[in-house]
mmCIF file of C-alpha atoms in Angstrom:
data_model
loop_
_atom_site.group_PDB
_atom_site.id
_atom_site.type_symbol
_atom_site.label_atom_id
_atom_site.label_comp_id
_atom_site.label_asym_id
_atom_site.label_seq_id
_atom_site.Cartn_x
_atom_site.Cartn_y
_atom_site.Cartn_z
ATOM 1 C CA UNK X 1 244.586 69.636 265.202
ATOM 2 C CA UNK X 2 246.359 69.775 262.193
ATOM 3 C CA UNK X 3 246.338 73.719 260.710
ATOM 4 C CA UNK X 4 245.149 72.222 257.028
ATOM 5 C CA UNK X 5 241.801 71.403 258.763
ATOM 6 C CA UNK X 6 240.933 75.207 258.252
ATOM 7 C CA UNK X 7 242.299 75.911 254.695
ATOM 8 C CA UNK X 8 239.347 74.407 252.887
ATOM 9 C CA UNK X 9 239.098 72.152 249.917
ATOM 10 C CA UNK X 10 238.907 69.080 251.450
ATOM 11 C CA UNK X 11 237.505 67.375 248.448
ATOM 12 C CA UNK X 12 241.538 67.390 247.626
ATOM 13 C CA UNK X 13 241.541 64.872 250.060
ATOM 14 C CA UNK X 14 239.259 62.276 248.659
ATOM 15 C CA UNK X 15 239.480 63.461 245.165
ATOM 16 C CA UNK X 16 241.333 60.276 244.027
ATOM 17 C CA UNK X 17 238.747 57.872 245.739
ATOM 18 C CA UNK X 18 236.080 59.719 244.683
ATOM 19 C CA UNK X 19 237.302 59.846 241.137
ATOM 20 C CA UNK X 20 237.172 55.487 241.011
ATOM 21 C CA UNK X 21 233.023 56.148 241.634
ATOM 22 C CA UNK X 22 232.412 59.650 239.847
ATOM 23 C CA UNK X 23 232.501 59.248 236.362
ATOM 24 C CA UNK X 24 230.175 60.601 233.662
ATOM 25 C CA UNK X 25 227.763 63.626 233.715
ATOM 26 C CA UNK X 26 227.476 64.396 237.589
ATOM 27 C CA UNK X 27 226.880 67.463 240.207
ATOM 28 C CA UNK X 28 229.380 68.639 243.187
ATOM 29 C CA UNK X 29 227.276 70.234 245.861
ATOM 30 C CA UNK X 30 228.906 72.374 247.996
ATOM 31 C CA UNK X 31 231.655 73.205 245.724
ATOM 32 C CA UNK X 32 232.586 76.661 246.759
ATOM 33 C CA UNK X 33 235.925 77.568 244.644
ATOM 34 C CA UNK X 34 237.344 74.160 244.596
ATOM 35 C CA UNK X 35 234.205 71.943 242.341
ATOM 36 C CA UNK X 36 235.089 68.020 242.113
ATOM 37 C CA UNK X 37 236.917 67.597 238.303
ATOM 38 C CA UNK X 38 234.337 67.499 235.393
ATOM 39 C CA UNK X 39 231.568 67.564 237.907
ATOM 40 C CA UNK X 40 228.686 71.222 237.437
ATOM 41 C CA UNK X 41 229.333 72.769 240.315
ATOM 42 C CA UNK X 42 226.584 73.825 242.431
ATOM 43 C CA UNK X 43 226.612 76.214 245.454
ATOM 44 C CA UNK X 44 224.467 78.935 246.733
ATOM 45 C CA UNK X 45 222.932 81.726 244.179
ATOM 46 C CA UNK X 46 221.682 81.546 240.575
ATOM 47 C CA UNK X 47 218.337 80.112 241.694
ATOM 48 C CA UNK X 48 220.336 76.301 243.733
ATOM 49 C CA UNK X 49 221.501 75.022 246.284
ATOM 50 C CA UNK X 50 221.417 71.977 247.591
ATOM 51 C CA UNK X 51 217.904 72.186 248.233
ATOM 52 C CA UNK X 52 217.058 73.390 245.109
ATOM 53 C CA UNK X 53 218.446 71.096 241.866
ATOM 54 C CA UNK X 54 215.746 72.347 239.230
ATOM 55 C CA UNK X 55 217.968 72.515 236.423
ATOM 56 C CA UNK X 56 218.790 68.844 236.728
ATOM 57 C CA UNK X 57 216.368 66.537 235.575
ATOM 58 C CA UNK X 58 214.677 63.610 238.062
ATOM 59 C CA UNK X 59 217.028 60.604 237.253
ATOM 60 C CA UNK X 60 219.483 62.441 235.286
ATOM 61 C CA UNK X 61 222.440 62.534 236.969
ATOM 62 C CA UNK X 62 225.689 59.919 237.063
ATOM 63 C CA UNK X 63 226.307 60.699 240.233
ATOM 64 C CA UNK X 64 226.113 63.098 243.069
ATOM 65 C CA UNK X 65 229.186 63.975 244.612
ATOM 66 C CA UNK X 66 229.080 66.381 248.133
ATOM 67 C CA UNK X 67 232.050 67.195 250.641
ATOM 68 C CA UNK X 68 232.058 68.805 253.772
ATOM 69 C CA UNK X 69 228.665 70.257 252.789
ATOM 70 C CA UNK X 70 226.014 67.751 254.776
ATOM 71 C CA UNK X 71 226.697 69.347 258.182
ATOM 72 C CA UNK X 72 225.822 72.873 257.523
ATOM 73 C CA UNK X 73 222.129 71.217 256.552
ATOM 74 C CA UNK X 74 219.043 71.510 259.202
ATOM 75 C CA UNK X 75 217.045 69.516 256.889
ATOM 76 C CA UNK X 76 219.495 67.111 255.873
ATOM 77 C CA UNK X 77 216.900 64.495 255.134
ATOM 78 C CA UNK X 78 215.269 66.409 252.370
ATOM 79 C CA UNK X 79 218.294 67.654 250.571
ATOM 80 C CA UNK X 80 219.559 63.786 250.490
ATOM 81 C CA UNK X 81 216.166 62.465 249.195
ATOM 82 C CA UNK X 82 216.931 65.164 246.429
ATOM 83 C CA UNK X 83 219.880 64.221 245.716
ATOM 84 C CA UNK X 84 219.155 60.337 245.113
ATOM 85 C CA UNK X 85 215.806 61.401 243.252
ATOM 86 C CA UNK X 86 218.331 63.210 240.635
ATOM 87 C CA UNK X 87 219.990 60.370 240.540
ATOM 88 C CA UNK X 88 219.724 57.464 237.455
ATOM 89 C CA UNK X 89 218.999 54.158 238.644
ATOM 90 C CA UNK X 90 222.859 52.658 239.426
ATOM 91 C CA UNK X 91 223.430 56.453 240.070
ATOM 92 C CA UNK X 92 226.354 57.342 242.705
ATOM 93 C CA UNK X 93 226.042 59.326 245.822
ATOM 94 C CA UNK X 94 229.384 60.366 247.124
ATOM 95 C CA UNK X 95 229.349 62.183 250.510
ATOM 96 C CA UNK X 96 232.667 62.855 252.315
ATOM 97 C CA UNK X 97 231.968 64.604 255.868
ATOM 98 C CA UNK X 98 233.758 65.691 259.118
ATOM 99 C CA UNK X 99 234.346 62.882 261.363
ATOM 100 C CA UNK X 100 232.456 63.488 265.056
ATOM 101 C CA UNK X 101 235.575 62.682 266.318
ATOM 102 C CA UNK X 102 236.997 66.327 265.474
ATOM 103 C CA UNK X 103 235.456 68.618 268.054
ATOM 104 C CA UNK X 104 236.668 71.226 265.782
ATOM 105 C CA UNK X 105 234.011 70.452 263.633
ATOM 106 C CA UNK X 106 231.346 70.149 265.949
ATOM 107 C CA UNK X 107 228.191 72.351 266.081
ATOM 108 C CA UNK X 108 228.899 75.539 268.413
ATOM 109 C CA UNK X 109 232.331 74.880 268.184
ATOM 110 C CA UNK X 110 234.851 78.171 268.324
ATOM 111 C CA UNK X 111 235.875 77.670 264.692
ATOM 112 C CA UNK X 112 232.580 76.830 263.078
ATOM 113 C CA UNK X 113 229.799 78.295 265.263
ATOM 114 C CA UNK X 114 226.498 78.263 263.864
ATOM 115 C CA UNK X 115 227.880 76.918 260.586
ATOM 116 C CA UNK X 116 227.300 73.224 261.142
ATOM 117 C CA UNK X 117 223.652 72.394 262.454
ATOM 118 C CA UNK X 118 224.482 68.749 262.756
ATOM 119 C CA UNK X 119 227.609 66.089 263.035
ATOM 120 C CA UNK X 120 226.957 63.374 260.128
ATOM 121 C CA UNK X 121 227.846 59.720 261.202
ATOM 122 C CA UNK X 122 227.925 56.655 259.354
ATOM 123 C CA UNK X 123 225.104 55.084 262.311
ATOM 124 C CA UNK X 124 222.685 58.167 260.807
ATOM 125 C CA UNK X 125 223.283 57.624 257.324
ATOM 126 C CA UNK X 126 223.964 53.951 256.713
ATOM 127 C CA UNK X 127 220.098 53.168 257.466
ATOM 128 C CA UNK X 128 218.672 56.199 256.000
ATOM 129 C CA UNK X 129 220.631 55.641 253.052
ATOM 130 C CA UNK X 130 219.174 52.184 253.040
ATOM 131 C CA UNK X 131 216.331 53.164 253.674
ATOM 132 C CA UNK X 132 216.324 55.495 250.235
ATOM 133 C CA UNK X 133 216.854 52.912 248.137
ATOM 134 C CA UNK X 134 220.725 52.918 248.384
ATOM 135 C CA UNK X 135 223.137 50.223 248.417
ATOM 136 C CA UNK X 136 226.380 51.268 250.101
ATOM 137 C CA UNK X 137 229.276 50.442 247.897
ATOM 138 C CA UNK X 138 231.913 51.666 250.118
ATOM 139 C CA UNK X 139 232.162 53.315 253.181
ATOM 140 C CA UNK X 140 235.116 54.623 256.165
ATOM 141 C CA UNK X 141 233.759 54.926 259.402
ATOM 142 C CA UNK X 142 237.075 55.709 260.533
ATOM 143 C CA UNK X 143 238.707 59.182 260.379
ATOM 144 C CA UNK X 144 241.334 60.014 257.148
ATOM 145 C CA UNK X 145 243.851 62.492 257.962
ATOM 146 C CA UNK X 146 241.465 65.446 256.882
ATOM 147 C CA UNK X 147 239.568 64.039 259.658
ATOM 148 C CA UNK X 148 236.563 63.125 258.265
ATOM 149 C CA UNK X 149 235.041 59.683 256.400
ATOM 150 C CA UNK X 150 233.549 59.166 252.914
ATOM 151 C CA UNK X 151 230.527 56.518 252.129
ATOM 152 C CA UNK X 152 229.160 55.862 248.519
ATOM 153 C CA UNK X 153 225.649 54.623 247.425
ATOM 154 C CA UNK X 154 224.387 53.273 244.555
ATOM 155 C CA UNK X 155 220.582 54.259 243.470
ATOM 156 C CA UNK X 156 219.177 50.919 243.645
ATOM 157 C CA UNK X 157 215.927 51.219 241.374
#
């Protein structure tokens, strides 16, 4: 693999794309040092994470925007139906994830042990996202050279 798969910041990667769907007042979970532009950046400590969004108001938020964060998420389920719920109706979900096709990415894997409870794929989130009350706008199934795939969602009511 590539060394730039273990640098970090791969929201450089989809920054551009993301930037088309990502516009107005809006959250990056996950950010770490390297937040999406203009976006409150929300990570572990001062009372959030991504289970925990209690300074955002239900149906508040433009959009959600989340990279490489999903897969380090047992309950992955619950922090999603979070997300949406902060979410305005017409609201954007943006999730960019490892692809399962990079084993170095893969749960128990010698680079990220532990770190990663689950590999997301679009076959898992496609329906639940449906399911939700989502509409996927756009979506890449396929691996990007950061080795992973984005989908967006639109809050549907």
């Amino acid at each position: 693999y590539p060394d730039y798969l273990t640098h970090g910041n791969a929201a450089a990667n989809i920054v551009e794309t993301a930037q088309r769907f990502c516009v107005g007042h809006g959250v990056d979970i996950g950010a770490n040092q390297w937040p999406f532009p203009g976006a409150a950046p929300v990570d572990e400590g001062r009372g959030e994470n991504a289970y925990a969004l209690d300074r955002f108001a239900d149906g508040s938020l433009d959009y959600v925007f989340s990279s490489h964060c999903l897969e380090h998420l047992a309950r992955w389920q619950d922090a999603l139906r979070l997300w949406i719920r902060k979410l305005k109706p017409g609201g954007i979900l943006f999730l960019y994830l490892p692809h399962e096709s990079c084993a170095l990415w893969r749960p128990g894997a010698p680079w990220v042990g532990g770190a990663h409870k689950w590999s997301p794929t679009w076959q898992a989130l496609g329906p639940f996202l449906h399911a939700s009350g989502m509409e996927i706008v756009e979506y890449n199934e396929g691996r990007d050279r950061y080795w992973s795939f984005h989908v967006v969602a639109k809050r549907t009511g």
